[in-house]
């Protein structure tokens, strides 16, 4: 599960990481009021930032620095009425519904700091660079030696000596060292305590020296967190941060019915049981020149109702020009699938070709049911084996040569 930056900043602040104060808003008027409050408190610079589950906002024009409350209106208006397109969003971009209005800071230097699950080392790894900011991917590609990695002990977490060594490597000096160490240790604690799979601060900044902080201040000004979905049951406060508006509506509907669904770009809707079979079904469709419209695993315990919902989701997708049902009935019973096909035919109707390949538990009963219903499902095409099914559906959607 992903969360918004404003929520991530709150988690960091609660964990004791210095973060400039800010407020989430949902309209131009609210943005103006929030900015005015920050300026009235003595701030000279305010930053307004689109809250979407994707990065690259700065370069896309969705992070703006503002010197007066009046300027906030135009920026907020722009962000709330334009879709944000960045290398992380795909060409269609994302709708922006929330903004963060925060006190901006002067920046002397930008660093990168993150913790992620490191499967190669069977542990979590802290990743840091003195070349943080908006080009971290380019830094990793061109100068990998500028990226430092520290493996964390699975139980003890990040050790203070590791954090100190890293702070020196990053070039922190004087009072900055302890500030940076503090951020690293608190981020590591938060990562473990929240069952995060990614905790990223980019940029972590050093502010220029001032009277109160002669060595400058180390602060987080952008943050991104992902959490392990399987641990959300024991992290209620994290789970409550879920924002359904950021999810693909079809994927959300599928999730509510216990279906594992991922929308794709092709035109062949797939209904399959088991993740492995779903992936090989996508492969064989591609092998025969087709493009899957989705990955869909109805799971082992799928009920007739859940499978009917799966058909609703597939058929709701306007790109779908053909459907392939590929079921190996182990725990799933083929007759339940057949009934779901019949329900879906009655309720939604198959306007597009429907290729059905069923094998396994209760397949005899399933074939009998479908045979009986044949007149109601004129676009249905029975398939023998896997290859036959793939060839038939690809032919039915007339894949361009
Ligand atoms: P991202 O592009 O989605 O990662 O958004 P960020 O929040 O990381 O902002 C992008 C860039 O905008 C940062 O790397 C900074 O250079 C700049 N920026 C963001 N917030 C501030 C701020 O408070 N002060 C200043 N001076 N620059 C900022
Ligand atoms: Mn960033």
CSV table of C-alpha atoms and ligand atoms in Angstrom, one decimal:
chain,number,residue,atom,x,y,z
A,1,UNK,CA,0.0,0.0,0.0
A,2,UNK,CA,1.2,3.5,-0.9
A,3,UNK,CA,0.5,6.7,1.0
A,4,UNK,CA,0.6,10.4,0.1
A,5,UNK,CA,3.6,12.6,0.9
A,6,UNK,CA,1.6,14.6,3.5
A,7,UNK,CA,0.9,11.4,5.3
A,8,UNK,CA,4.5,10.2,5.1
A,9,UNK,CA,5.7,13.6,6.4
A,10,UNK,CA,3.4,13.1,9.4
A,11,UNK,CA,4.8,9.7,10.1
A,12,UNK,CA,8.3,11.1,9.9
A,13,UNK,CA,7.5,14.0,12.2
A,14,UNK,CA,5.9,11.6,14.7
A,15,UNK,CA,9.0,9.5,14.6
A,16,UNK,CA,11.2,12.6,15.4
A,17,UNK,CA,12.6,13.4,12.0
A,18,UNK,CA,12.6,17.2,11.3
A,19,UNK,CA,10.1,18.0,8.7
A,20,UNK,CA,8.9,21.6,7.8
A,21,UNK,CA,5.2,22.0,8.8
A,22,UNK,CA,2.5,21.9,6.3
A,23,UNK,CA,-1.2,21.2,5.6
A,24,UNK,CA,-3.1,19.1,3.1
A,25,UNK,CA,-5.8,21.0,1.2
A,26,UNK,CA,-8.4,20.1,-1.4
A,27,UNK,CA,-9.4,23.4,-2.9
A,28,UNK,CA,-7.9,26.7,-4.1
A,29,UNK,CA,-9.5,28.6,-1.2
A,30,UNK,CA,-8.1,26.2,1.3
A,31,UNK,CA,-4.7,26.4,-0.3
A,32,UNK,CA,-4.8,30.2,-0.1
A,33,UNK,CA,-5.8,30.1,3.6
A,34,UNK,CA,-3.1,27.6,4.4
A,35,UNK,CA,-0.4,29.6,2.6
A,36,UNK,CA,-1.6,32.8,4.3
A,37,UNK,CA,-1.2,31.2,7.7
A,38,UNK,CA,2.3,30.1,6.9
A,39,UNK,CA,3.3,33.5,5.6
A,40,UNK,CA,1.7,35.3,8.6
A,41,UNK,CA,3.8,33.0,10.8
A,42,UNK,CA,6.9,34.7,9.4
A,43,UNK,CA,7.9,32.3,6.6
A,44,UNK,CA,9.4,33.9,3.5
A,45,UNK,CA,8.8,31.0,1.1
A,46,UNK,CA,6.0,28.5,0.8
A,47,UNK,CA,5.9,25.3,-1.4
A,48,UNK,CA,2.8,23.9,-2.9
A,49,UNK,CA,2.9,20.3,-4.0
A,50,UNK,CA,0.5,17.9,-5.8
A,51,UNK,CA,-0.3,14.9,-3.7
A,52,UNK,CA,-0.4,11.8,-6.0
A,53,UNK,CA,1.1,8.4,-5.7
A,54,UNK,CA,3.9,9.1,-8.1
A,55,UNK,CA,7.1,11.1,-8.1
A,56,UNK,CA,8.7,13.3,-10.7
A,57,UNK,CA,6.4,16.1,-9.7
A,58,UNK,CA,9.1,18.8,-9.6
A,59,UNK,CA,10.0,18.5,-13.2
A,60,UNK,CA,6.4,18.2,-14.2
A,61,UNK,CA,5.6,21.6,-12.7
A,62,UNK,CA,3.6,20.2,-9.8
A,63,UNK,CA,6.0,21.4,-7.0
A,64,UNK,CA,6.0,25.2,-6.9
A,65,UNK,CA,7.8,27.7,-4.7
A,66,UNK,CA,5.7,30.8,-3.8
A,67,UNK,CA,6.7,34.1,-2.3
A,68,UNK,CA,3.2,35.4,-1.5
A,69,UNK,CA,-0.2,34.0,-0.6
A,70,UNK,CA,-1.7,35.5,-3.8
A,71,UNK,CA,0.6,33.4,-6.0
A,72,UNK,CA,-0.8,30.3,-4.4
A,73,UNK,CA,-4.1,30.6,-6.1
A,74,UNK,CA,-2.8,30.2,-9.7
A,75,UNK,CA,-0.5,27.3,-8.7
A,76,UNK,CA,-3.3,25.5,-6.9
A,77,UNK,CA,-5.7,26.1,-9.7
A,78,UNK,CA,-3.2,24.7,-12.2
A,79,UNK,CA,-2.5,21.6,-10.2
A,80,UNK,CA,-6.2,20.8,-9.4
A,81,UNK,CA,-7.3,21.2,-13.0
A,82,UNK,CA,-4.4,19.5,-14.9
A,83,UNK,CA,-3.4,15.9,-14.9
A,84,UNK,CA,0.2,15.4,-13.8
A,85,UNK,CA,2.3,13.5,-16.3
A,86,UNK,CA,5.8,12.3,-15.3
A,87,UNK,CA,8.0,9.3,-16.2
A,88,UNK,CA,6.3,7.5,-13.2
A,89,UNK,CA,2.7,8.0,-14.3
A,90,UNK,CA,2.4,6.8,-17.9
A,91,UNK,CA,1.2,9.1,-20.7
A,92,UNK,CA,-2.4,9.5,-19.4
A,93,UNK,CA,-1.1,11.1,-16.2
A,94,UNK,CA,-2.9,11.3,-12.8
A,95,UNK,CA,-5.7,13.4,-11.6
A,96,UNK,CA,-4.7,15.7,-8.6
A,97,UNK,CA,-7.3,15.9,-5.8
A,98,UNK,CA,-5.1,16.9,-2.9
A,99,UNK,CA,-2.3,19.4,-2.4
A,100,UNK,CA,0.2,20.0,0.3
A,101,UNK,CA,1.0,23.6,1.3
A,102,UNK,CA,4.1,23.7,3.4
A,103,UNK,CA,6.7,26.0,4.7
A,104,UNK,CA,9.6,26.0,2.2
A,105,UNK,CA,13.2,25.8,3.3
A,106,UNK,CA,16.4,27.2,1.8
A,107,UNK,CA,18.6,24.4,0.5
A,108,UNK,CA,22.4,24.2,0.8
A,109,UNK,CA,22.5,20.6,-0.4
A,110,UNK,CA,20.2,17.7,-1.4
A,111,UNK,CA,20.8,14.1,-0.3
A,112,UNK,CA,19.0,10.8,-0.9
A,113,UNK,CA,18.1,8.4,1.9
A,114,UNK,CA,16.0,5.3,1.7
A,115,UNK,CA,15.4,1.9,3.2
A,116,UNK,CA,14.0,-0.9,1.2
A,117,UNK,CA,13.7,-4.7,1.4
A,118,UNK,CA,16.8,-6.2,-0.1
A,119,UNK,CA,15.9,-9.7,-1.4
A,120,UNK,CA,19.5,-10.4,-2.6
A,121,UNK,CA,20.8,-10.0,1.0
A,122,UNK,CA,17.8,-11.3,2.9
A,123,UNK,CA,17.5,-8.2,4.9
A,124,UNK,CA,16.6,-4.5,4.7
A,125,UNK,CA,19.2,-2.1,3.2
A,126,UNK,CA,19.8,1.6,3.8
A,127,UNK,CA,20.6,3.4,0.6
A,128,UNK,CA,22.1,6.9,0.6
A,129,UNK,CA,23.7,9.4,-1.7
A,130,UNK,CA,25.1,12.9,-1.4
A,131,UNK,CA,23.7,13.5,-4.9
A,132,UNK,CA,20.0,13.4,-4.0
A,133,UNK,CA,17.2,15.4,-5.5
A,134,UNK,CA,15.3,14.9,-8.7
A,135,UNK,CA,18.0,13.0,-10.7
A,136,UNK,CA,18.6,10.0,-8.4
A,137,UNK,CA,17.8,7.4,-11.1
A,138,UNK,CA,20.4,9.1,-13.4
A,139,UNK,CA,23.0,9.1,-10.6
A,140,UNK,CA,22.4,5.4,-10.0
A,141,UNK,CA,22.8,4.6,-13.7
A,142,UNK,CA,25.8,6.8,-14.5
A,143,UNK,CA,27.8,6.9,-11.2
A,144,UNK,CA,26.7,3.9,-9.1
A,145,UNK,CA,29.7,4.5,-6.8
A,146,UNK,CA,27.9,7.7,-5.6
A,147,UNK,CA,25.2,5.4,-4.0
A,148,UNK,CA,26.1,3.9,-0.7
A,149,UNK,CA,24.4,0.8,0.7
A,150,UNK,CA,24.3,-0.5,4.3
A,151,UNK,CA,22.7,-3.8,5.1
A,152,UNK,CA,20.6,-3.7,8.3
A,153,UNK,CA,20.5,-6.4,10.9
A,154,UNK,CA,17.1,-8.0,10.6
A,155,UNK,CA,16.4,-7.7,14.4
A,156,UNK,CA,18.8,-5.1,15.7
A,157,UNK,CA,18.0,-2.8,12.8
A,158,UNK,CA,20.4,0.0,11.9
A,159,UNK,CA,23.3,0.3,14.4
A,160,UNK,CA,24.5,3.8,15.4
A,161,UNK,CA,28.0,3.1,14.3
A,162,UNK,CA,26.7,2.2,10.8
A,163,UNK,CA,24.7,5.5,10.6
A,164,UNK,CA,27.8,7.5,11.8
A,165,UNK,CA,30.1,5.9,9.2
A,166,UNK,CA,27.5,6.7,6.5
A,167,UNK,CA,27.0,10.3,7.7
A,168,UNK,CA,30.8,10.9,7.2
A,169,UNK,CA,30.8,9.2,3.8
A,170,UNK,CA,28.0,11.6,2.8
A,171,UNK,CA,30.2,14.5,3.7
A,172,UNK,CA,28.3,15.8,6.8
A,173,UNK,CA,30.5,17.7,9.2
A,174,UNK,CA,30.3,19.2,12.7
A,175,UNK,CA,26.8,19.2,14.2
A,176,UNK,CA,25.3,17.9,11.0
A,177,UNK,CA,26.7,14.5,11.7
A,178,UNK,CA,24.5,13.8,14.7
A,179,UNK,CA,21.5,15.3,13.0
A,180,UNK,CA,22.0,13.0,10.0
A,181,UNK,CA,22.6,10.0,12.3
A,182,UNK,CA,19.4,10.9,14.1
A,183,UNK,CA,17.4,10.9,10.9
A,184,UNK,CA,18.8,7.6,9.7
A,185,UNK,CA,18.2,5.8,13.1
A,186,UNK,CA,14.6,7.1,13.4
A,187,UNK,CA,13.9,6.3,9.7
A,188,UNK,CA,15.1,2.7,10.3
A,189,UNK,CA,13.1,2.3,13.5
A,190,UNK,CA,10.0,3.7,11.7
A,191,UNK,CA,10.6,1.3,8.7
A,192,UNK,CA,10.6,-1.7,10.9
A,193,UNK,CA,7.8,-0.6,13.3
A,194,UNK,CA,5.4,0.1,10.4
A,195,UNK,CA,6.2,-3.0,8.3
A,196,UNK,CA,7.2,-0.7,5.4
A,197,UNK,CA,8.7,-2.1,2.2
A,198,UNK,CA,10.0,1.3,1.2
A,199,UNK,CA,10.8,4.4,3.2
A,200,UNK,CA,12.4,7.1,1.1
A,201,UNK,CA,13.4,10.7,1.8
A,202,UNK,CA,14.4,12.5,-1.4
A,203,UNK,CA,15.6,15.0,-0.9
A,204,UNK,CA,16.9,15.0,2.6
A,205,UNK,CA,18.3,18.6,2.8
A,206,UNK,CA,20.9,20.5,4.6
A,207,UNK,CA,19.8,24.1,5.1
A,208,UNK,CA,22.3,27.0,5.0
A,209,UNK,CA,23.8,28.1,8.3
A,210,UNK,CA,21.9,30.6,10.4
A,211,UNK,CA,22.2,32.0,13.9
A,212,UNK,CA,20.3,29.3,15.6
A,213,UNK,CA,21.9,26.6,13.5
A,214,UNK,CA,25.5,27.5,12.7
A,215,UNK,CA,26.1,24.2,10.9
A,216,UNK,CA,22.7,24.2,9.2
A,217,UNK,CA,19.7,21.8,9.7
A,218,UNK,CA,19.2,18.3,8.3
A,219,UNK,CA,15.5,18.0,7.2
A,220,UNK,CA,13.2,15.8,5.2
A,221,UNK,CA,11.3,17.7,2.5
A,222,UNK,CA,9.8,14.9,0.4
A,223,UNK,CA,8.9,11.3,1.5
A,224,UNK,CA,7.5,8.2,0.0
A,225,UNK,CA,6.4,5.1,1.8
A,226,UNK,CA,5.2,1.7,0.7
A,227,UNK,CA,3.8,-0.9,3.1
A,228,UNK,CA,3.5,-4.6,3.1
A,229,UNK,CA,-0.2,-5.3,2.4
A,230,UNK,CA,0.0,-8.6,4.4
A,231,UNK,CA,1.0,-6.7,7.6
A,232,UNK,CA,-1.8,-4.1,7.4
A,233,UNK,CA,-4.0,-6.1,9.7
A,234,UNK,CA,-1.7,-5.2,12.6
A,235,UNK,CA,-1.0,-1.7,11.5
A,236,UNK,CA,-4.5,-0.1,11.7
A,237,UNK,CA,-3.3,3.5,11.8
A,238,UNK,CA,-1.3,2.9,8.6
A,239,UNK,CA,-4.2,1.0,6.9
A,240,UNK,CA,-6.5,4.0,7.7
A,241,UNK,CA,-4.3,6.1,5.4
A,242,UNK,CA,-5.4,4.2,2.4
A,243,UNK,CA,-6.7,6.6,-0.3
A,244,UNK,CA,-9.0,4.7,-2.7
A,245,UNK,CA,-9.1,7.7,-5.1
A,246,UNK,CA,-5.5,6.8,-6.0
A,247,UNK,CA,-6.3,3.3,-7.1
A,248,UNK,CA,-7.4,1.9,-10.4
A,249,UNK,CA,-11.2,1.5,-9.9
A,250,UNK,CA,-11.4,-1.9,-11.5
A,251,UNK,CA,-8.5,-3.2,-9.4
A,252,UNK,CA,-10.2,-1.8,-6.3
A,253,UNK,CA,-13.4,-3.6,-7.1
A,254,UNK,CA,-11.5,-6.8,-7.8
A,255,UNK,CA,-9.7,-6.5,-4.4
A,256,UNK,CA,-13.0,-6.2,-2.6
A,257,UNK,CA,-14.1,-9.5,-4.1
A,258,UNK,CA,-10.8,-11.3,-3.3
A,259,UNK,CA,-9.8,-11.3,-6.9
A,260,UNK,CA,-6.2,-10.5,-7.9
A,261,UNK,CA,-6.6,-8.2,-11.0
A,262,UNK,CA,-4.1,-6.0,-12.8
A,263,UNK,CA,-5.3,-3.9,-15.7
A,264,UNK,CA,-3.1,-4.0,-18.9
A,265,UNK,CA,-3.2,-2.4,-22.3
A,266,UNK,CA,-4.3,-5.2,-24.6
A,267,UNK,CA,-7.7,-6.3,-25.9
A,268,UNK,CA,-8.0,-10.0,-24.7
A,269,UNK,CA,-9.7,-10.3,-21.3
A,270,UNK,CA,-8.4,-13.2,-19.3
A,271,UNK,CA,-10.1,-15.1,-16.5
A,272,UNK,CA,-7.8,-17.7,-15.0
A,273,UNK,CA,-7.3,-19.4,-11.7
A,274,UNK,CA,-3.9,-19.4,-10.1
A,275,UNK,CA,-1.1,-16.8,-10.6
A,276,UNK,CA,1.2,-19.2,-12.4
A,277,UNK,CA,-1.5,-20.3,-14.9
A,278,UNK,CA,-2.6,-16.6,-15.3
A,279,UNK,CA,1.0,-15.7,-16.2
A,280,UNK,CA,1.4,-18.6,-18.6
A,281,UNK,CA,-1.9,-17.7,-20.2
A,282,UNK,CA,-0.6,-14.2,-20.8
A,283,UNK,CA,2.5,-15.7,-22.3
A,284,UNK,CA,0.7,-18.0,-24.7
A,285,UNK,CA,-1.6,-15.2,-25.8
A,286,UNK,CA,1.4,-13.1,-26.7
A,287,UNK,CA,3.1,-16.1,-28.4
A,288,UNK,CA,0.1,-16.3,-30.7
A,289,UNK,CA,0.3,-12.6,-31.4
A,290,UNK,CA,-2.4,-11.3,-29.0
A,291,UNK,CA,-2.2,-8.8,-26.2
A,292,UNK,CA,-3.8,-9.5,-22.8
A,293,UNK,CA,-6.2,-6.8,-21.4
A,294,UNK,CA,-5.6,-7.9,-17.9
A,295,UNK,CA,-4.0,-10.3,-15.4
A,296,UNK,CA,-6.7,-12.0,-13.4
A,297,UNK,CA,-6.3,-14.7,-10.9
A,298,UNK,CA,-9.7,-15.7,-9.4
A,299,UNK,CA,-7.9,-17.7,-6.8
A,300,UNK,CA,-8.4,-21.2,-5.5
A,301,UNK,CA,-11.6,-20.6,-3.4
A,302,UNK,CA,-13.4,-18.3,-5.9
A,303,UNK,CA,-17.2,-18.5,-5.5
A,304,UNK,CA,-19.7,-18.3,-8.3
A,305,UNK,CA,-20.5,-14.7,-7.1
A,306,UNK,CA,-16.8,-13.7,-7.2
A,307,UNK,CA,-16.3,-15.1,-10.7
A,308,UNK,CA,-19.4,-13.4,-11.9
A,309,UNK,CA,-18.0,-10.1,-10.6
A,310,UNK,CA,-14.7,-10.9,-12.4
A,311,UNK,CA,-16.7,-11.1,-15.7
A,312,UNK,CA,-18.4,-7.8,-14.9
A,313,UNK,CA,-15.0,-6.2,-14.4
A,314,UNK,CA,-13.5,-7.7,-17.6
A,315,UNK,CA,-16.5,-6.8,-19.7
A,316,UNK,CA,-16.7,-3.3,-18.3
A,317,UNK,CA,-13.3,-2.6,-19.9
A,318,UNK,CA,-14.1,-1.1,-23.3
A,319,UNK,CA,-10.8,-2.3,-24.7
A,320,UNK,CA,-11.8,-5.9,-24.4
A,321,UNK,CA,-12.6,-7.5,-27.8
A,322,UNK,CA,-12.5,-11.1,-26.7
A,323,UNK,CA,-12.4,-13.1,-23.5
A,324,UNK,CA,-10.3,-16.2,-22.7
A,325,UNK,CA,-11.4,-18.4,-19.8
A,326,UNK,CA,-8.6,-20.7,-18.8
A,327,UNK,CA,-9.4,-22.8,-15.8
A,328,UNK,CA,-7.7,-25.8,-14.3
A,329,UNK,CA,-10.1,-27.0,-11.7
A,330,UNK,CA,-8.2,-28.2,-8.7
A,331,UNK,CA,-9.8,-26.5,-5.8
A,332,UNK,CA,-11.9,-24.3,-8.1
A,333,UNK,CA,-14.8,-26.3,-9.4
A,334,UNK,CA,-15.4,-26.0,-13.2
A,335,UNK,CA,-19.2,-26.2,-12.7
A,336,UNK,CA,-19.0,-23.0,-10.6
A,337,UNK,CA,-17.1,-21.3,-13.4
A,338,UNK,CA,-19.7,-22.5,-15.9
A,339,UNK,CA,-22.5,-21.1,-13.7
A,340,UNK,CA,-20.7,-17.8,-13.5
A,341,UNK,CA,-20.3,-17.6,-17.3
A,342,UNK,CA,-24.1,-18.2,-17.6
A,343,UNK,CA,-24.9,-15.5,-15.0
A,344,UNK,CA,-22.6,-13.1,-16.7
A,345,UNK,CA,-24.2,-13.9,-20.1
A,346,UNK,CA,-27.6,-13.2,-18.6
A,347,UNK,CA,-26.6,-10.1,-16.8
A,348,UNK,CA,-24.1,-8.3,-19.0
A,349,UNK,CA,-24.1,-10.4,-22.1
A,350,UNK,CA,-21.1,-11.4,-24.1
A,351,UNK,CA,-21.0,-9.1,-27.1
A,352,UNK,CA,-17.5,-10.3,-27.8
A,353,UNK,CA,-16.1,-13.8,-28.5
A,354,UNK,CA,-15.7,-15.9,-25.4
A,355,UNK,CA,-13.2,-18.8,-25.7
A,356,UNK,CA,-13.6,-21.3,-22.9
A,357,UNK,CA,-11.1,-23.9,-21.8
A,358,UNK,CA,-12.0,-25.9,-18.7
A,359,UNK,CA,-10.2,-28.9,-17.3
A,360,UNK,CA,-10.4,-30.6,-13.9
A,361,UNK,CA,-12.8,-31.0,-11.1
A,362,UNK,CA,-16.5,-31.3,-12.2
A,363,UNK,CA,-15.6,-30.6,-15.8
A,364,UNK,CA,-18.3,-33.0,-17.1
A,365,UNK,CA,-21.0,-31.1,-15.2
A,366,UNK,CA,-19.5,-27.8,-16.4
A,367,UNK,CA,-19.6,-28.9,-20.1
A,368,UNK,CA,-23.2,-30.1,-19.7
A,369,UNK,CA,-24.3,-26.7,-18.2
A,370,UNK,CA,-22.5,-24.7,-21.0
A,371,UNK,CA,-23.9,-27.0,-23.7
A,372,UNK,CA,-27.5,-26.4,-22.3
A,373,UNK,CA,-26.9,-22.6,-22.2
A,374,UNK,CA,-25.3,-22.5,-25.7
A,375,UNK,CA,-28.2,-20.7,-27.3
A,376,UNK,CA,-28.0,-17.9,-24.7
A,377,UNK,CA,-24.2,-17.4,-25.3
A,378,UNK,CA,-23.9,-17.3,-29.1
A,379,UNK,CA,-20.3,-15.9,-29.0
A,380,UNK,CA,-19.0,-18.8,-27.0
A,381,UNK,CA,-16.3,-21.0,-28.5
A,382,UNK,CA,-15.2,-24.2,-26.8
A,383,UNK,CA,-11.4,-24.9,-26.8
A,384,UNK,CA,-9.6,-28.2,-26.2
A,385,UNK,CA,-6.1,-27.5,-24.8
A,386,UNK,CA,-4.2,-24.5,-23.9
A,387,UNK,CA,-2.7,-23.8,-27.3
A,388,UNK,CA,-6.0,-24.3,-29.0
A,389,UNK,CA,-7.6,-21.8,-26.7
A,390,UNK,CA,-4.9,-19.2,-27.2
A,391,UNK,CA,-5.1,-19.6,-31.0
A,392,UNK,CA,-8.9,-19.4,-31.1
A,393,UNK,CA,-9.0,-16.2,-29.0
A,394,UNK,CA,-6.3,-14.5,-31.0
A,395,UNK,CA,-8.1,-15.4,-34.2
A,396,UNK,CA,-11.4,-14.1,-32.8
A,397,UNK,CA,-10.1,-10.7,-32.0
A,398,UNK,CA,-8.4,-10.5,-35.4
A,399,UNK,CA,-4.9,-9.6,-34.2
A,400,UNK,CA,-3.2,-7.3,-36.7
A,401,UNK,CA,-0.5,-9.1,-38.7
B,1,LIG,P1,9.4,15.2,-6.6
B,1,LIG,O1,9.9,15.9,-7.8
B,1,LIG,O2,8.0,14.6,-6.9
B,1,LIG,O3,10.3,14.2,-6.0
B,1,LIG,O4,9.1,16.3,-5.5
B,1,LIG,P2,10.1,17.0,-4.4
B,1,LIG,O5,9.3,17.3,-3.2
B,1,LIG,O6,11.3,16.1,-4.1
B,1,LIG,O7,10.5,18.3,-5.0
B,1,LIG,C1,11.4,18.4,-6.2
B,1,LIG,C2,12.4,19.5,-6.0
B,1,LIG,O8,11.8,20.7,-5.7
B,1,LIG,C3,13.4,19.2,-4.8
B,1,LIG,O9,14.4,18.3,-5.2
B,1,LIG,C4,13.9,20.6,-4.5
B,1,LIG,O10,14.9,20.9,-5.4
B,1,LIG,C5,12.6,21.5,-4.9
B,1,LIG,N1,12.0,21.8,-3.6
B,1,LIG,C6,11.0,21.1,-3.0
B,1,LIG,N2,10.6,21.6,-1.8
B,1,LIG,C7,11.5,22.7,-1.7
B,1,LIG,C8,11.6,23.7,-0.6
B,1,LIG,O11,11.0,23.7,0.4
B,1,LIG,N3,12.6,24.7,-0.9
B,1,LIG,C9,13.3,24.7,-2.0
B,1,LIG,N4,14.3,25.7,-2.1
B,1,LIG,N5,13.2,23.8,-3.0
B,1,LIG,C10,12.3,22.8,-2.8
B,2,LIG,MN1,11.4,13.9,-4.3
